[in-house]
XYZ file of N, CA and C in Angstrom:
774
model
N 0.839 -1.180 0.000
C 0.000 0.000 0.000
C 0.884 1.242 0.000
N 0.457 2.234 -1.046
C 1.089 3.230 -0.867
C 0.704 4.297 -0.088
N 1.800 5.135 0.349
C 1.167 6.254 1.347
C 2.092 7.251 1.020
N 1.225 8.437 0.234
C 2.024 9.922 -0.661
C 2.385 10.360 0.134
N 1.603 11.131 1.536
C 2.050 11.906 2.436
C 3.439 11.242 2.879
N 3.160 10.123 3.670
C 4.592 9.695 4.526
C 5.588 9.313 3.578
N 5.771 8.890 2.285
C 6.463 8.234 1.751
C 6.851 7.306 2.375
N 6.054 6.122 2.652
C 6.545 4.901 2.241
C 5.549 4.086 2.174
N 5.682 2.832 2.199
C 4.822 1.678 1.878
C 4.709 0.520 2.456
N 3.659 0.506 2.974
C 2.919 -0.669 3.920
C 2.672 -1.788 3.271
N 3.658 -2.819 3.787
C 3.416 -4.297 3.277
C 2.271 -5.055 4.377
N 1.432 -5.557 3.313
C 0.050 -6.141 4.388
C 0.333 -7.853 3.881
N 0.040 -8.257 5.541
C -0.289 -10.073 5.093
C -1.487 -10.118 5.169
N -1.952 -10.793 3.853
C -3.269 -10.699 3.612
C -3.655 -12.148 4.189
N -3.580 -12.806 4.997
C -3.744 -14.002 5.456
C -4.217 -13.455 6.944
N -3.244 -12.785 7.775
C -3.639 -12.121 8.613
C -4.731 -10.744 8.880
N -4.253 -10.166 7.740
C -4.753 -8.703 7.432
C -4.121 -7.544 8.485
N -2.804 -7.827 8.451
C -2.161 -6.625 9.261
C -0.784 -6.384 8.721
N -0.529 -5.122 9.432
C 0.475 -4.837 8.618
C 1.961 -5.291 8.959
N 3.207 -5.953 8.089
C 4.259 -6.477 8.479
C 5.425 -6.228 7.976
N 5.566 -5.023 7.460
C 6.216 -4.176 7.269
C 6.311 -2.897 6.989
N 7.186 -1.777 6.786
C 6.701 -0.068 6.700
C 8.237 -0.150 5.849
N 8.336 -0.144 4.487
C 9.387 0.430 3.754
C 9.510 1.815 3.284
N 9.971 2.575 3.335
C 10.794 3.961 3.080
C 11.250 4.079 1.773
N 10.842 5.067 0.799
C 10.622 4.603 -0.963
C 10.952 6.704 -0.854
N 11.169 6.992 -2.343
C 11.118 7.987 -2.982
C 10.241 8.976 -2.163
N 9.976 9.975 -2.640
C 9.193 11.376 -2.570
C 7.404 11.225 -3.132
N 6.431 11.228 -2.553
C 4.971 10.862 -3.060
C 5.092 10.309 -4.016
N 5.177 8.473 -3.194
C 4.769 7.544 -4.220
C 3.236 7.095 -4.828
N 2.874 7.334 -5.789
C 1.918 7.162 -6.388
C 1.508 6.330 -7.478
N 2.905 5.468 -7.869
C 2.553 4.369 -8.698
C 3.210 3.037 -8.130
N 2.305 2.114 -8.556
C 2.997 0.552 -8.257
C 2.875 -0.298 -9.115
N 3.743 -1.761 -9.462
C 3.636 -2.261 -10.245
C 4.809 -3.854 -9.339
N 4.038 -4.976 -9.709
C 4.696 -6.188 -9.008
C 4.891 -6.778 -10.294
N 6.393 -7.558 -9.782
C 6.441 -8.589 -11.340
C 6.126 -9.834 -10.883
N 5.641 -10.346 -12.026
C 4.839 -11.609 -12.104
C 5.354 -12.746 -11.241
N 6.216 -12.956 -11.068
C 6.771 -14.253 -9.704
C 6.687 -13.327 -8.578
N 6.085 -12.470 -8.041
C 5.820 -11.881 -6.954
C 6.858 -11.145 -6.162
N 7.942 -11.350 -6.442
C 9.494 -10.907 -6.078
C 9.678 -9.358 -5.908
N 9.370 -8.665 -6.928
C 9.820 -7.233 -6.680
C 8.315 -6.361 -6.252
N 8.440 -5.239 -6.012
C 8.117 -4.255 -6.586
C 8.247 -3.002 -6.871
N 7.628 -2.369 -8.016
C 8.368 -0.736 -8.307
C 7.556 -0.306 -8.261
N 7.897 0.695 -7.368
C 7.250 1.906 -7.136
C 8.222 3.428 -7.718
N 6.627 4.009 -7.919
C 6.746 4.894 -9.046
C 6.518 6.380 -7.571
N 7.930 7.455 -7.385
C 7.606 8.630 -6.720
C 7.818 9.578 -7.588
N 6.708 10.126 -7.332
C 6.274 11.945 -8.542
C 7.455 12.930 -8.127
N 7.411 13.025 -7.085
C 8.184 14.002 -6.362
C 9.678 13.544 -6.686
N 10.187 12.548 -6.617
C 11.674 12.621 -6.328
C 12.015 12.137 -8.047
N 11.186 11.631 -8.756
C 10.932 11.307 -10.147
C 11.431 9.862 -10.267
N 11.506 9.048 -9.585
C 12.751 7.925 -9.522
C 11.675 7.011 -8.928
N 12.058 5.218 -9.312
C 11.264 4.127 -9.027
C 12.500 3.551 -7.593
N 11.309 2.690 -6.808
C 11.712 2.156 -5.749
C 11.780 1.056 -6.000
N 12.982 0.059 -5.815
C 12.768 -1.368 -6.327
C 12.302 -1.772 -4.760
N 11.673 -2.583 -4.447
C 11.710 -3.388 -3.253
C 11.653 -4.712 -3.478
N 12.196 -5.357 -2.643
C 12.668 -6.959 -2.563
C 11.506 -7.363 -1.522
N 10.378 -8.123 -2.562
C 9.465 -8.506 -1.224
C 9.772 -9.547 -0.058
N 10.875 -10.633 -0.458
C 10.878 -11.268 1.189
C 11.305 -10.729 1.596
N 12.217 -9.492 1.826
C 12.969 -9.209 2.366
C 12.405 -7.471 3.005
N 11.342 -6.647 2.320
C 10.768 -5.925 2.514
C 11.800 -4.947 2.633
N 12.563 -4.845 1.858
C 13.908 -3.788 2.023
C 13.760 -3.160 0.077
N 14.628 -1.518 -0.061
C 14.606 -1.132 -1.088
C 16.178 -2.055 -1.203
N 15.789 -2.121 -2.962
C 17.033 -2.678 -3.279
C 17.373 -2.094 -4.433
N 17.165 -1.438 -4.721
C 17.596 -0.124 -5.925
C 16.597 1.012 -6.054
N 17.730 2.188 -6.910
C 16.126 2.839 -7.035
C 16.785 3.539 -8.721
N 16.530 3.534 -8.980
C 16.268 3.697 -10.991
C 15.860 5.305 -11.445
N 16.178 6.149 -11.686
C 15.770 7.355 -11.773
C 15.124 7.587 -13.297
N 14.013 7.925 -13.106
C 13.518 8.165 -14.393
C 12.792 9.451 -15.298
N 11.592 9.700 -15.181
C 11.439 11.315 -15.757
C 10.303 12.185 -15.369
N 9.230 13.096 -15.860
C 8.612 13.787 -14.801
C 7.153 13.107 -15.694
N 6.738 13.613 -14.513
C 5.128 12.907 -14.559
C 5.032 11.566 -14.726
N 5.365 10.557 -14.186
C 5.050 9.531 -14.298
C 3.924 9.155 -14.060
N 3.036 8.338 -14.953
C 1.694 8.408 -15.130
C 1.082 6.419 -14.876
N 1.946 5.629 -15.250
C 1.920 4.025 -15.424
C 2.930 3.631 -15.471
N 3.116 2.563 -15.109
C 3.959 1.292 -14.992
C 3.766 0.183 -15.262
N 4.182 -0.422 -16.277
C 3.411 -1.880 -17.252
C 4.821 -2.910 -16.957
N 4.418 -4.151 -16.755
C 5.479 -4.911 -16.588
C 5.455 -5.878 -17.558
N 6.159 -6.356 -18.448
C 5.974 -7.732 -19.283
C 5.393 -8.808 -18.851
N 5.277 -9.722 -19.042
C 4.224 -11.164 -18.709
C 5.541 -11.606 -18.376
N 6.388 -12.330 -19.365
C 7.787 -12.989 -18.631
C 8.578 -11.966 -17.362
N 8.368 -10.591 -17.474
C 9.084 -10.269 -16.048
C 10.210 -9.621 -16.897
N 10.751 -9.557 -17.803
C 12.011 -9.189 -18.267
C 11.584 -7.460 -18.354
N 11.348 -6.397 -18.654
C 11.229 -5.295 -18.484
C 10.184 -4.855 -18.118
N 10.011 -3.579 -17.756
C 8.770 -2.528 -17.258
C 8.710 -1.158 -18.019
N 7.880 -1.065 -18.619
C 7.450 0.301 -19.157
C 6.684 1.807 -18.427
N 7.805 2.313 -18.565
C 7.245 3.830 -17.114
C 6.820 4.865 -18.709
N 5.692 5.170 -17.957
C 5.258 6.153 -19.097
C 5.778 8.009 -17.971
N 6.443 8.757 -19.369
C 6.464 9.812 -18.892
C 5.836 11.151 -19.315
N 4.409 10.974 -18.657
C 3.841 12.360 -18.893
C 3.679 13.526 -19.970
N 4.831 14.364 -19.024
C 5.435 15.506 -19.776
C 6.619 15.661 -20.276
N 7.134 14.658 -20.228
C 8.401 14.121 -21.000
C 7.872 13.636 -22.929
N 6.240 12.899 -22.928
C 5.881 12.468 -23.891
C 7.052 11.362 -24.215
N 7.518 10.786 -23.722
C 8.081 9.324 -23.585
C 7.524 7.916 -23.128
N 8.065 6.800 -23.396
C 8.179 5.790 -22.579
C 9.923 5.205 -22.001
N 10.338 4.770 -21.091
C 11.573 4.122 -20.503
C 11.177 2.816 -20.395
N 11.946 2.150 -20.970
C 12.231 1.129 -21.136
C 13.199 -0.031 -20.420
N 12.859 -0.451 -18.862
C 13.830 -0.778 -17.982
C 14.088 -2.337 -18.058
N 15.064 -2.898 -17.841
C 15.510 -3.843 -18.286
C 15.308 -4.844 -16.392
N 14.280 -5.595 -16.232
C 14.473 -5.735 -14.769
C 15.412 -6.702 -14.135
N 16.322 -7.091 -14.850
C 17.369 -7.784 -14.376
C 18.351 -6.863 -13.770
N 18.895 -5.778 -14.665
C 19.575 -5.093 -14.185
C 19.427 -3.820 -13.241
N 18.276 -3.216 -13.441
C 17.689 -2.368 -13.152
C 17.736 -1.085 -14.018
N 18.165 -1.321 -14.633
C 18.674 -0.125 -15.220
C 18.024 0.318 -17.182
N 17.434 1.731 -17.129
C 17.172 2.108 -18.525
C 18.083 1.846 -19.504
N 17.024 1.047 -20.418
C 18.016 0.342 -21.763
C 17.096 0.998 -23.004
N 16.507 1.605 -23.379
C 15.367 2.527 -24.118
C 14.691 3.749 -23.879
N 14.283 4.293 -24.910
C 13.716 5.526 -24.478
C 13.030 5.459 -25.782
N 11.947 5.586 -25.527
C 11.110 5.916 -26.810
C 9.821 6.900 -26.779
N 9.958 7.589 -28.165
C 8.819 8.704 -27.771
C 8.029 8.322 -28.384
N 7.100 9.313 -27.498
C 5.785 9.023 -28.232
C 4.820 10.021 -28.524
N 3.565 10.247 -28.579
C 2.847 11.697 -28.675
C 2.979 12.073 -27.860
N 1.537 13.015 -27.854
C 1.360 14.238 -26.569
C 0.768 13.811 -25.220
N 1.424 13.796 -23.832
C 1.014 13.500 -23.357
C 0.637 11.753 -23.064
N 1.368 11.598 -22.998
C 0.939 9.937 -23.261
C 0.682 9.023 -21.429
N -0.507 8.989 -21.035
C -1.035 8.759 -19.960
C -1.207 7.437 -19.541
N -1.806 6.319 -20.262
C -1.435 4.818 -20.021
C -1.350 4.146 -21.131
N -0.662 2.649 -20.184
C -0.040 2.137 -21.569
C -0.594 0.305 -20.783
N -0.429 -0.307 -21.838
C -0.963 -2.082 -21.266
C -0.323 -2.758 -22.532
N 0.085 -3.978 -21.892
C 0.851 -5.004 -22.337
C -0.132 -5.852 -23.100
N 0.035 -6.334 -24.200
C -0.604 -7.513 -24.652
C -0.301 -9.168 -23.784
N -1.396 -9.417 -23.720
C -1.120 -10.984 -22.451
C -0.170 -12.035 -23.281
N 0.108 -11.886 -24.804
C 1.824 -13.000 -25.150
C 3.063 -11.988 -25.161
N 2.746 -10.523 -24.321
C 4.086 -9.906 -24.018
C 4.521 -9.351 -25.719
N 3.870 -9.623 -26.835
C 4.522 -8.992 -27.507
C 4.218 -7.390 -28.035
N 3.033 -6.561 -27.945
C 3.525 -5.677 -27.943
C 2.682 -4.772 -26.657
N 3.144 -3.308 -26.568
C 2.887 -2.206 -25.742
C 1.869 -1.266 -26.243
N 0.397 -1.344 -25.755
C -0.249 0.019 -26.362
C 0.135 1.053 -25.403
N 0.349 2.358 -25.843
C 0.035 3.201 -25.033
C -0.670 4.512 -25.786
N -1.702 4.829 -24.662
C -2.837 6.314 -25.306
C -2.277 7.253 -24.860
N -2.161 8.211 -25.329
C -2.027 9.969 -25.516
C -3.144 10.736 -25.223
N -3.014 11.359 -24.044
C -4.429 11.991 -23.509
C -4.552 13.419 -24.652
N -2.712 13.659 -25.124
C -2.654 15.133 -25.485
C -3.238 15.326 -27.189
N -2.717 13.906 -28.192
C -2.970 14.160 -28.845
C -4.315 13.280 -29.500
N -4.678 12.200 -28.531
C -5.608 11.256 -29.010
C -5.545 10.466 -30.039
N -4.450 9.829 -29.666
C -3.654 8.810 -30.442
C -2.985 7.457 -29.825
N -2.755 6.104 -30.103
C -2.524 5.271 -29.272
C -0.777 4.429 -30.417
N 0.040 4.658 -29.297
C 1.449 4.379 -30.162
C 1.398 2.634 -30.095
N 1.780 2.039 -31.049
C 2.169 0.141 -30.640
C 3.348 -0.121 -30.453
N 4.122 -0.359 -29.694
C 5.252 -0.596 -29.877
C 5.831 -1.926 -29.281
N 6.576 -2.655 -30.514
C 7.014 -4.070 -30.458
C 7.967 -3.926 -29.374
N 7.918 -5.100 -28.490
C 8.282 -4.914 -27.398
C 9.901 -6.108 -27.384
N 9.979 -6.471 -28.555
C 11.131 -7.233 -28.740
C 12.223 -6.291 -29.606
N 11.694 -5.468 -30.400
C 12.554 -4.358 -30.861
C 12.661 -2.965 -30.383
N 11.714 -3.013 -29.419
C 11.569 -1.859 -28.390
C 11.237 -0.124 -29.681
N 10.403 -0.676 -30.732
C 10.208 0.872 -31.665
C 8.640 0.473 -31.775
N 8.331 1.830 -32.462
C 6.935 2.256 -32.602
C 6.574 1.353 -33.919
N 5.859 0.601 -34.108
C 5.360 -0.016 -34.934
C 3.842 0.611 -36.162
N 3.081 0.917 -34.938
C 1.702 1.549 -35.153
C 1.425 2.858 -34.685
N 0.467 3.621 -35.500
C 0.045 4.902 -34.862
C -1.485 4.899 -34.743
N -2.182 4.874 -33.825
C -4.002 4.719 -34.355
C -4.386 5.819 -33.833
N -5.602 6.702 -34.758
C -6.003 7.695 -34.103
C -7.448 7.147 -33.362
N -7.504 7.572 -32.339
C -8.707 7.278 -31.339
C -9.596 8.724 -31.658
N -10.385 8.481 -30.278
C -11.212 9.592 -30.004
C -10.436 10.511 -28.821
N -11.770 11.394 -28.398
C -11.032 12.674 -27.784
C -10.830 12.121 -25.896
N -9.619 13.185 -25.964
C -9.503 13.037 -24.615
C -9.283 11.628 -24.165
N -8.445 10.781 -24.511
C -8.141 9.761 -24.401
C -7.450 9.378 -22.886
N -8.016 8.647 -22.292
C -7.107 8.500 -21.063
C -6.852 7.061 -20.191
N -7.130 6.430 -21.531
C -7.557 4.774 -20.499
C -7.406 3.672 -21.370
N -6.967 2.387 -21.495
C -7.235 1.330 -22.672
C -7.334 0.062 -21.226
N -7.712 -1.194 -22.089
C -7.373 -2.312 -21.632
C -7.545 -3.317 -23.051
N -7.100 -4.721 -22.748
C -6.860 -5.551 -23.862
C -7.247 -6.873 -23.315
N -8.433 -7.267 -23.835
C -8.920 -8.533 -23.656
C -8.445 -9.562 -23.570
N -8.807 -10.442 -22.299
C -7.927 -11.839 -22.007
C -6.904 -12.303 -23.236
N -7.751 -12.597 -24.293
C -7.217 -13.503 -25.786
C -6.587 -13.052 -26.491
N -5.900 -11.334 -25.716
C -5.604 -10.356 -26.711
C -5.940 -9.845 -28.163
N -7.110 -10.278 -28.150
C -7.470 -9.977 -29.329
C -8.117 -8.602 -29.622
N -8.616 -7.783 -28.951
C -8.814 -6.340 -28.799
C -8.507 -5.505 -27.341
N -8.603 -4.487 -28.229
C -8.040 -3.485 -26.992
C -8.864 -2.199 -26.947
N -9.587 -1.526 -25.890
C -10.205 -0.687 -25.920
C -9.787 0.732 -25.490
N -10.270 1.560 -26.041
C -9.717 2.954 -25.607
C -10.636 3.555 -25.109
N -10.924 4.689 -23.833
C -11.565 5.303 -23.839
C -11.843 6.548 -24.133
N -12.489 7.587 -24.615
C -12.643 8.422 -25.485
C -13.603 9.679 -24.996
N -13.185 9.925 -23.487
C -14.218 10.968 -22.535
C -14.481 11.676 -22.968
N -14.444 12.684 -24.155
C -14.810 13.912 -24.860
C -15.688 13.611 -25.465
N -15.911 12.375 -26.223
C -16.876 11.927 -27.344
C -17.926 11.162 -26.616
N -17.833 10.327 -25.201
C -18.616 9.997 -25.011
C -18.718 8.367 -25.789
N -17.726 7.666 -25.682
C -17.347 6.478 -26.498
C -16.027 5.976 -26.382
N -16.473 4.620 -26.813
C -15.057 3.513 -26.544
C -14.954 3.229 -27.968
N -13.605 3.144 -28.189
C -12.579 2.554 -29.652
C -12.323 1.773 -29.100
N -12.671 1.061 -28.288
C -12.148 -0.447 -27.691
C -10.563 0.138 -26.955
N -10.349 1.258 -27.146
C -9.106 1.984 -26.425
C -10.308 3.605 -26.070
N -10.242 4.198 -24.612
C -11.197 4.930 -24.011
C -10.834 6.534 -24.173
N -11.981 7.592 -25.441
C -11.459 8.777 -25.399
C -12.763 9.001 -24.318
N -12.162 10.073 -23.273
C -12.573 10.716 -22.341
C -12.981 12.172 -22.451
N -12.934 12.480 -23.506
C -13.721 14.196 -23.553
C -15.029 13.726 -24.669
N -14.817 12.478 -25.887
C -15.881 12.068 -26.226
C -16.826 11.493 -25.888
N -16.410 10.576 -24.882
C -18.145 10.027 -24.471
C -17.999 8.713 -25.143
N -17.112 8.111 -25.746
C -17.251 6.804 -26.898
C -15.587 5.957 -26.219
N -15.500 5.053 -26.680
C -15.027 3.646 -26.829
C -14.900 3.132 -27.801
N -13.041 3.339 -28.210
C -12.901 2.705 -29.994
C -12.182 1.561 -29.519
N -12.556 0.441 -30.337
C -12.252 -0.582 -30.474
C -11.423 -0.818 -31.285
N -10.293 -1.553 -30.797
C -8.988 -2.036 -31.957
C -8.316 -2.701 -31.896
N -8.143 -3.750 -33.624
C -8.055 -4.852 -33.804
C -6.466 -4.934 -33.459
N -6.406 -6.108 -32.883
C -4.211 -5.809 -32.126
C -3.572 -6.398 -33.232
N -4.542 -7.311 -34.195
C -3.608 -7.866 -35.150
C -3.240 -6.987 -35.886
N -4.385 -5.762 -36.747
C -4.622 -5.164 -38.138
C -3.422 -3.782 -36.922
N -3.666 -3.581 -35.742
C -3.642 -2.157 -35.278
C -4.524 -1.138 -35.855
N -5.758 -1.630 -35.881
C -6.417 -0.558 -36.688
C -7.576 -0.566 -35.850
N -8.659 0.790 -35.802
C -9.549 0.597 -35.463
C -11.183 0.280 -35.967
N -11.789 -0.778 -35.523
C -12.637 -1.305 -35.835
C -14.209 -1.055 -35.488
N -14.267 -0.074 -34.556
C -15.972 0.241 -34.003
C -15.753 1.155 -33.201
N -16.398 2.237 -32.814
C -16.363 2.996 -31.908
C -17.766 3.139 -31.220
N -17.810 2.911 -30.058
C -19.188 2.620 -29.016
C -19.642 3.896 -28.663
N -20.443 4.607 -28.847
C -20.933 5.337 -27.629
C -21.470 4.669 -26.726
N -21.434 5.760 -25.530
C -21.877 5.085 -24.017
C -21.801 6.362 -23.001
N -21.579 6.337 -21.655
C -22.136 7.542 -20.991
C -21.534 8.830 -20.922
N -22.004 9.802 -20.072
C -21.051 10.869 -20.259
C -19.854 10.663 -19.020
N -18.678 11.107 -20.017
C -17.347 11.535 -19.539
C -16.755 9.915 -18.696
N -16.209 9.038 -19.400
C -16.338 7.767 -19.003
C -14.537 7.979 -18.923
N -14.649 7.713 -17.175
C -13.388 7.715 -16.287
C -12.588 6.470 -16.183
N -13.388 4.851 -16.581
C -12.205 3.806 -16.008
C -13.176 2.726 -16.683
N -12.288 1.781 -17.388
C -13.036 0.384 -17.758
C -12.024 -0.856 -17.203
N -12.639 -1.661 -17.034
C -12.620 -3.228 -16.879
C -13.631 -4.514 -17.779
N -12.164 -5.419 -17.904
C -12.790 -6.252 -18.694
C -12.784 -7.411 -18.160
N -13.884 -8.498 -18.055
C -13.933 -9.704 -17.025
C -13.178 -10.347 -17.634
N -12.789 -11.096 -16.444
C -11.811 -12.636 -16.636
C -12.170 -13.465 -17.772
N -12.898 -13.764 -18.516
C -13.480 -14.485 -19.240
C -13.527 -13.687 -20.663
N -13.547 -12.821 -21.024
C -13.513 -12.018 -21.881
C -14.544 -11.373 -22.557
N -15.744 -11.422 -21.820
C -16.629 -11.908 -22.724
C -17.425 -10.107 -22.533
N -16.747 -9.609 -21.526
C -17.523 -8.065 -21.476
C -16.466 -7.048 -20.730
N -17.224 -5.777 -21.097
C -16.265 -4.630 -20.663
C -17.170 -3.496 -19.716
N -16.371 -3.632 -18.761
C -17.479 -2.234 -17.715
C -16.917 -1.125 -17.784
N -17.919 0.025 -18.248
C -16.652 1.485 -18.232
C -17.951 2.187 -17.108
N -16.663 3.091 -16.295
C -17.561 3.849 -15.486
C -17.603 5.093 -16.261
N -18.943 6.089 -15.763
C -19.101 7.181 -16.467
C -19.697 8.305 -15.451
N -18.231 8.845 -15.292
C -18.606 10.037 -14.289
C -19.983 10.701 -13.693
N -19.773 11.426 -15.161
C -20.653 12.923 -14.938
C -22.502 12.529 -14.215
N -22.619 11.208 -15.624
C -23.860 11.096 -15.157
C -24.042 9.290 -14.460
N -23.093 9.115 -13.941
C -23.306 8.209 -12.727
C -23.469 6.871 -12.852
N -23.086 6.204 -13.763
C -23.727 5.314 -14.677
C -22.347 4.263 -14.991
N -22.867 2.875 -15.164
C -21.788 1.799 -15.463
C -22.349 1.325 -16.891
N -21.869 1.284 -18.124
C -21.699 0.659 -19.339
C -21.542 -0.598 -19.524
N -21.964 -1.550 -19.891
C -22.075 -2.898 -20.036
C -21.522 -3.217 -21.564
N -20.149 -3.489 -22.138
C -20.462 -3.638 -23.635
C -20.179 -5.393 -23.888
N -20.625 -5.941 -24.726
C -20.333 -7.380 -25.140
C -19.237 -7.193 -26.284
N -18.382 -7.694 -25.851
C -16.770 -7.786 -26.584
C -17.013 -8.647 -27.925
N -18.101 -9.902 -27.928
C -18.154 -10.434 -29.752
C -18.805 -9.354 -30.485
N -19.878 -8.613 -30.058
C -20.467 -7.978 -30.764
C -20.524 -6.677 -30.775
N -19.269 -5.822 -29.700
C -18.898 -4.662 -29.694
C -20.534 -3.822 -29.580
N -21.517 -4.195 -28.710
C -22.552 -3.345 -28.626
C -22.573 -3.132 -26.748
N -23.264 -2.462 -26.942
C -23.923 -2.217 -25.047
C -25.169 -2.709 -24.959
N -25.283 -3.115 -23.868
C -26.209 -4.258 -23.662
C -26.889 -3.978 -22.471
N -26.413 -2.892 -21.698
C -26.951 -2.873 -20.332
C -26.251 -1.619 -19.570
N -26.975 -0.888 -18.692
C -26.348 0.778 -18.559
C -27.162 0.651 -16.664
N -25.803 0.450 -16.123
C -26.486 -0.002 -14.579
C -26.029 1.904 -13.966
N -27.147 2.490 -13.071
C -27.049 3.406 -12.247
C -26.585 3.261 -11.352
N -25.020 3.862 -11.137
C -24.384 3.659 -9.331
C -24.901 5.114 -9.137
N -23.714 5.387 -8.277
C -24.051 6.361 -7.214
C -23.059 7.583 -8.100
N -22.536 8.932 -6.946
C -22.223 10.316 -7.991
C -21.305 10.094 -8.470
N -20.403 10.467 -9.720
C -18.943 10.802 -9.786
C -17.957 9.431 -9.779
N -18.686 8.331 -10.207
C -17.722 7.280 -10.089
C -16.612 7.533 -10.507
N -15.610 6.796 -10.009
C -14.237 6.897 -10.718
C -13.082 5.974 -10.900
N -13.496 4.697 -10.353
C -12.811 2.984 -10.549
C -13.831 2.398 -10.424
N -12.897 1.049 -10.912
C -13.594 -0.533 -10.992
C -12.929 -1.322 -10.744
N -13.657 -2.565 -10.597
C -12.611 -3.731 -10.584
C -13.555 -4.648 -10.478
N -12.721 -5.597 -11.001
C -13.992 -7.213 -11.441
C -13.082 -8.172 -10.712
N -13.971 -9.073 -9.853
C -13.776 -10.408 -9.133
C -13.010 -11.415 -10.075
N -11.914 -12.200 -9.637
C -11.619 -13.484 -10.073
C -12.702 -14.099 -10.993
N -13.749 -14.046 -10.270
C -15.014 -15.285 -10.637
C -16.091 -15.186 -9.485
């Protein structure tokens, strides 16, 4: 658990549910990211601009990696071999090599580039551009930009279906999903990971802040701020199917195991 004010981070046993360690990390940490054998984790501090490695048996920092301003995400590969720090206002990605710890890439990208997600066989990296509403691909074995897709507006969100076979954007301006999420549209563009192209764009509620896609693949929940509302879309047939009323101002999600 992170904690901005104190800088540092509370390791919880979730067996017990208390806390069993207090590690000491960077300047307001605000991002995290564990690699897949459970071993590390990096943490991402705004303030000091630099990642915290921590060694989880050991609950001690064991490096710390300096990287660039605004750090916005932290994507880790499926095998564990690097992590992708997106930088903000840098309009970059870093490219860290997690064996060594150390930046082995730098690649740019548009404006603003806010999150980024791994395809589940690790081979490539989307990441969306809140600035210019655009989503970069980049092969993650040659570490370059492959694809450029233009989304919708105000882009600030994607995810990529179990089978990797699409990836959604959200599109808050438009009020719609590209299957990758613009946020000043209102829509949700959908896009194909093989072609990199986009294939449908959803409308759905206003100003849609965060999606999730179930374990199974079979649907996508986007929350939608302004007017309070959860989006239901069916991933074969890229339609909405169901528009559930929460409560004000939602602004996460998250879907159960099962």
């Amino acid at each position: 658990m992170l904690n901005n004010a104190d800088d540092f981070v509370s390791v919880i046993d979730r067996k017990r549910n208390l806390v069993v360690a207090t590690v000491a990390v960077g300047k307001n940490p605000s991002r995290i990211a564990i690699t897949p054998n459970g071993q590390f984790a990096y943490i991402g501090n705004t303030d000091t601009q630099d990642l915290s490695v921590i060694d989880l048996k050991q609950s001690i920092v064991v490096a710390t990696i300096t990287v660039g301003n605004e750090m916005s995400t932290i994507a880790i590969t499926p095998d564990g071999q690097f992590a992708y720090v997106v930088n903000n206002e840098d309009d970059r990605i870093l490219v860290i090599d997690l064996k060594q710890n150390i930046v082995v890439a730098t690649i740019t990208v548009g404006s603003e580039p806010f999150d980024i997600v791994i395809t589940p066989d690790g081979q490539f990296a989307y990441v969306v551009n809140d600035g210019d509403d655009r989503v970069f691909v980049i092969d993650v074995k040659t570490q370059l930009v492959i694809a450029v897709v233009k989304v919708g507006g105000n882009s600030l969100a994607l995810a990529i279906t179990p089978d990797g076979q699409f990836a959604y954007v959200l599109n808050s301006s438009e009020d719609t999903v590209s299957v990758v999420v613009n946020f000043s549209g209102d829509t949700v563009s959908v896009i194909d990971v093989k072609t990199h192209a986009v294939i449908s764009t959803i409308s759905i509620g206003a100003d849609p802040i965060a999606l999730a896609i179930d374990p199974d693949g079979q649907f996508v929940y986007i929350a939608n701020r302004t007017d309070g509302t959860v989006t239901i879309i069916n991933v074969k047939t890229h339609a909405v199917i169901s528009t559930i009323r929460v409560g004000a101002m939602p602004s996460a999600l998250a879907i159960t195991p099962r």
